[in-house]
Short mmCIF file of C-alpha atoms in Angstrom, two decimals:
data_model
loop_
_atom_site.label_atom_id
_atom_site.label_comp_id
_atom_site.label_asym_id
_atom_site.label_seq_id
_atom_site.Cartn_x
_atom_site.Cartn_y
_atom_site.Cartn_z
CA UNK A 1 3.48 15.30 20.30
CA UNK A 2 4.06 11.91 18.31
CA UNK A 3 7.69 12.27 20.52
CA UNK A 4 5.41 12.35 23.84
CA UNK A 5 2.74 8.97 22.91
CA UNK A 6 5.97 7.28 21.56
CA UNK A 7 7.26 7.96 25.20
CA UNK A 8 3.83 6.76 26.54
CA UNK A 9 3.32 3.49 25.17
CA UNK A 10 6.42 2.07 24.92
CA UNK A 11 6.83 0.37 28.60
CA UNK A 12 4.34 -1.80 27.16
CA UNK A 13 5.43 -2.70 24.33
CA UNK A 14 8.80 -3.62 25.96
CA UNK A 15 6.71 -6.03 28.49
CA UNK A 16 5.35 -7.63 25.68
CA UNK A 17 1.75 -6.28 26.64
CA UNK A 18 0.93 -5.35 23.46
CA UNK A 19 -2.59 -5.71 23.94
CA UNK A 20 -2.27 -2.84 26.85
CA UNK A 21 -0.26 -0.45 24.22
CA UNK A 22 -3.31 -1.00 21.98
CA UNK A 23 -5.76 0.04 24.33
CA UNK A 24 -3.69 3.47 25.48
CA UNK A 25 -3.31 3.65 21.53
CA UNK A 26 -6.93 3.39 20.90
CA UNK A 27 -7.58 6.38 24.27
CA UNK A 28 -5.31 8.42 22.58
CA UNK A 29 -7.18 8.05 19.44
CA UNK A 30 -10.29 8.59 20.87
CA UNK A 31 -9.48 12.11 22.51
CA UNK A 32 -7.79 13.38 19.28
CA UNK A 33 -8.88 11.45 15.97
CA UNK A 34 -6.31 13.79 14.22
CA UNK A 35 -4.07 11.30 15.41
CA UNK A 36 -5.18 8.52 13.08
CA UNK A 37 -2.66 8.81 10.34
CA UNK A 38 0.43 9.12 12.33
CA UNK A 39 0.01 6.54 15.05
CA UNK A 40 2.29 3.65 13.44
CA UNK A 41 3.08 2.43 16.57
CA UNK A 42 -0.37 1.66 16.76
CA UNK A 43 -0.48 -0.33 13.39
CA UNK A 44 2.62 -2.46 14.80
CA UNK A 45 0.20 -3.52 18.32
CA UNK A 46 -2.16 -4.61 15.67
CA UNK A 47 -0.58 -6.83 13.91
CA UNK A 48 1.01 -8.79 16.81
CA UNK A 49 -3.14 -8.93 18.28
CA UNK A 50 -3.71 -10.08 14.77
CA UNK A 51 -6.04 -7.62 13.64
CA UNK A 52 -4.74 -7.69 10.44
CA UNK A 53 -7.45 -5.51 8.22
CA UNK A 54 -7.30 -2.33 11.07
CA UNK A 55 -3.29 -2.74 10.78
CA UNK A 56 -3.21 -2.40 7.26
CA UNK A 57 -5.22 0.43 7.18
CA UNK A 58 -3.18 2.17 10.20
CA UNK A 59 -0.51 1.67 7.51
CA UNK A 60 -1.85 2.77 4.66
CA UNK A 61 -3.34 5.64 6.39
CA UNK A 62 0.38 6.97 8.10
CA UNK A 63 1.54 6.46 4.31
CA UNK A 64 -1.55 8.79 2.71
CA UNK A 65 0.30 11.71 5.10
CA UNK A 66 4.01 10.86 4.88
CA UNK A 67 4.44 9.44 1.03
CA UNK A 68 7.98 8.52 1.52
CA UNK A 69 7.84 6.31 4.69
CA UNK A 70 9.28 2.75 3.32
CA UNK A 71 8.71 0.95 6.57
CA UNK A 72 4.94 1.55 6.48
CA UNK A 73 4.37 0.12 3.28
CA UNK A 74 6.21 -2.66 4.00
CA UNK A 75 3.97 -3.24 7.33
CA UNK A 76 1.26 -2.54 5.17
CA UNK A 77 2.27 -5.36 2.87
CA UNK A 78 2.76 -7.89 5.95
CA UNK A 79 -0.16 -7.46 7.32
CA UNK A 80 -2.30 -7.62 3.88
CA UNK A 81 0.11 -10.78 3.43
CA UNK A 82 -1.35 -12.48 6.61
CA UNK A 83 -4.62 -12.28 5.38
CA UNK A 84 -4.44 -12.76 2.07
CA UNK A 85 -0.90 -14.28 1.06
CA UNK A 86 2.19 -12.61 -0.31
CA UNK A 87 0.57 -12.60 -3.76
CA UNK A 88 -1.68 -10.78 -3.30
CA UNK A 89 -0.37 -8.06 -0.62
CA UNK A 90 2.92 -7.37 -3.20
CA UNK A 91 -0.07 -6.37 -5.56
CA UNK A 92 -1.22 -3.43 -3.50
CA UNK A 93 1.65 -2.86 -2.15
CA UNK A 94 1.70 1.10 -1.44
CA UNK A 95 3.96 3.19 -3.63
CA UNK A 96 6.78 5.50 -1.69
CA UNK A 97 9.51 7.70 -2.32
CA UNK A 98 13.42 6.53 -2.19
CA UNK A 99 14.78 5.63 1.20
CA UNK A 100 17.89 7.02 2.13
CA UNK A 101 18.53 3.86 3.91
CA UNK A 102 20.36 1.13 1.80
CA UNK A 103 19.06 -1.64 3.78
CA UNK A 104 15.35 -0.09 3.44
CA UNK A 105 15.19 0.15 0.00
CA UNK A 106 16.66 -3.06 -0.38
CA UNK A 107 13.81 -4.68 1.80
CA UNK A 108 11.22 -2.87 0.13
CA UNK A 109 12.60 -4.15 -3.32
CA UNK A 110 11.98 -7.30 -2.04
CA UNK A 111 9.07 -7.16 -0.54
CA UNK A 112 7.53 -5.21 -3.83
CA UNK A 113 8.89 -7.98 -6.45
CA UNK A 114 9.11 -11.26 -4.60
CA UNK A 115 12.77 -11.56 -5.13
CA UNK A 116 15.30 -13.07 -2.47
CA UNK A 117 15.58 -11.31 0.67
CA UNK A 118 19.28 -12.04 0.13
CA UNK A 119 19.83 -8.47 -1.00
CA UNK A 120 18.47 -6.78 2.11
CA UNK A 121 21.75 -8.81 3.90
CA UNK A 122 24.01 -7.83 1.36
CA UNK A 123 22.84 -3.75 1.94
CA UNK A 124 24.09 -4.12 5.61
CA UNK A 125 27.87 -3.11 5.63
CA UNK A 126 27.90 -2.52 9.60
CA UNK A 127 28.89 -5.40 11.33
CA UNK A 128 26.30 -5.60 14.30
CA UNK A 129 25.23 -1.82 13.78
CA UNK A 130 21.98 -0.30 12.37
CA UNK A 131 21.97 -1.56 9.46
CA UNK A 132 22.31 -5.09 10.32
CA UNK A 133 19.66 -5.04 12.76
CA UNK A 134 17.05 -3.90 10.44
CA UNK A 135 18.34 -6.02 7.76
CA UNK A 136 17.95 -9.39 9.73
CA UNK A 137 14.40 -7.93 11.21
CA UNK A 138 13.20 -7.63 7.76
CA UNK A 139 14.54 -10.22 6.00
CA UNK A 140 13.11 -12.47 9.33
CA UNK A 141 9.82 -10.81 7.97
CA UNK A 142 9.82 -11.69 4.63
CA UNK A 143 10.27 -15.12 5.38
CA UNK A 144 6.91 -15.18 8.20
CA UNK A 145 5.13 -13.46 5.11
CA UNK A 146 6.15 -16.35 2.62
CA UNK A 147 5.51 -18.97 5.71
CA UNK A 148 8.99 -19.57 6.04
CA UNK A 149 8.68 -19.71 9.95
CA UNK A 150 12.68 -21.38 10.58
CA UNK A 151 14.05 -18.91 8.44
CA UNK A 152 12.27 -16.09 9.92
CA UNK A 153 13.21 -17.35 13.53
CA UNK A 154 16.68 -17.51 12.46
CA UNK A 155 16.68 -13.88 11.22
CA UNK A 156 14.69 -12.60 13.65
CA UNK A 157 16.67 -14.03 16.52
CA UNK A 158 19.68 -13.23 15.17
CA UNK A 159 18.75 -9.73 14.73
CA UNK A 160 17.91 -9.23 18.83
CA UNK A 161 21.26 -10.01 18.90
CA UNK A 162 22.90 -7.55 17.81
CA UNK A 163 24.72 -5.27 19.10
CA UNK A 164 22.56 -2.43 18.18
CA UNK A 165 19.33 -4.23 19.45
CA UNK A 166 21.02 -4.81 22.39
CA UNK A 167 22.66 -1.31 23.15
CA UNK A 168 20.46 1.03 20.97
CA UNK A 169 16.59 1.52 22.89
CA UNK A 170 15.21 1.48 19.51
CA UNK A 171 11.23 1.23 19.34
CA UNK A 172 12.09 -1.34 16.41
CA UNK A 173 14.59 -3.59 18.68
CA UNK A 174 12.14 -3.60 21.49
CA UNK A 175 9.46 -4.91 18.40
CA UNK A 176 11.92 -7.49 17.45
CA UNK A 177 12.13 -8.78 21.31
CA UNK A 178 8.50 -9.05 21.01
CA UNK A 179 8.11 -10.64 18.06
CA UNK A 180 10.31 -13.04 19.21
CA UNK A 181 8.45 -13.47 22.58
CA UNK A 182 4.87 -13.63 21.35
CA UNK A 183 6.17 -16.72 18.99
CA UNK A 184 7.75 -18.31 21.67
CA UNK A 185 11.43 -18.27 20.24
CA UNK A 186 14.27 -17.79 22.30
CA UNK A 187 16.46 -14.65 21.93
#
């Protein structure tokens, strides 16, 4: 099912009509509330409308119902960290099980303590691939949380680039296209 509204709402998301993927989000939602927790596509359309306080909670919800998902928390975290600063978002910054993925639990290391997103870089060993992506996407994040807008448009930028972005249809590379878009950056 979560396979099929994937399927649904991402043409939007690739045209950078985020706010259109919300509202088929929000339909969705209201024909089956059950939904709720596991629509984290959802939680991403919110944060680039910049409803920050119903993102977080999208996050925080998906995370009640699947304990080990690293990326949620950290969109959790970013969202929190728009309203309220980095501070104070890495304090309730939800709690989740180990991440198979080197580059994930490196980012959420950082994200959790502060430290230099430096690390997340160094957890890449794929030239261009998966991890690489995801590693510039969230290190670019970091910085927009800490208002570090050149580095983030460097990382960011960089990680559309890649050759997995380019080649791989992920949901998260078409993200990173629109992140880039909506802050007028060229990628």
């Amino acid at each position: 099912m979560m396979g099929l509204l994937s399927c649904l709402f991402h043409p939007h998301h690739v045209q950078n009509d985020v706010e259109g993927s919300l509202q088929d989000f929000d339909k969705a939602l209201a024909a089956s509330s059950q939904l709720k927790p596991y629509l984290w596509q959802r939680g991403l359309s919110l944060y680039y409308v910049q409803q920050y306080t119903a993102g977080e909670q999208q996050f925080r919800d998906d995370v009640a119902v699947n304990p080990n998902d690293t990326e949620e928390s950290i969109w959790a975290f970013l969202c929190q960290a728009q309203r309220q600063g980095p501070e104070a978002a890495r304090q309730a910054m939800l709690k989740v099980g180990r991440d198979p993925r080197p580059v994930m639990r490196a980012a959420y290391e950082c994200f959790q303590t502060g430290s230099s997103p430096e690390a997340i870089l160094q957890a890449a060993n794929d030239d261009g691939g998966h991890g690489s992506f995801y590693a510039l996407l969230y290190v670019g994040l970091w910085h927009e949380a800490h208002g570090n807008a050149a580095e983030a448009e460097a990382a960011i930028v960089k990680s559309v680039q890649t050759r997995y972005a380019q080649l791989s249809g992920d949901y998260m590379a078409s993200l990173a296209r629109v992140h880039c878009q909506r802050r007028g950056w060229a990628a």
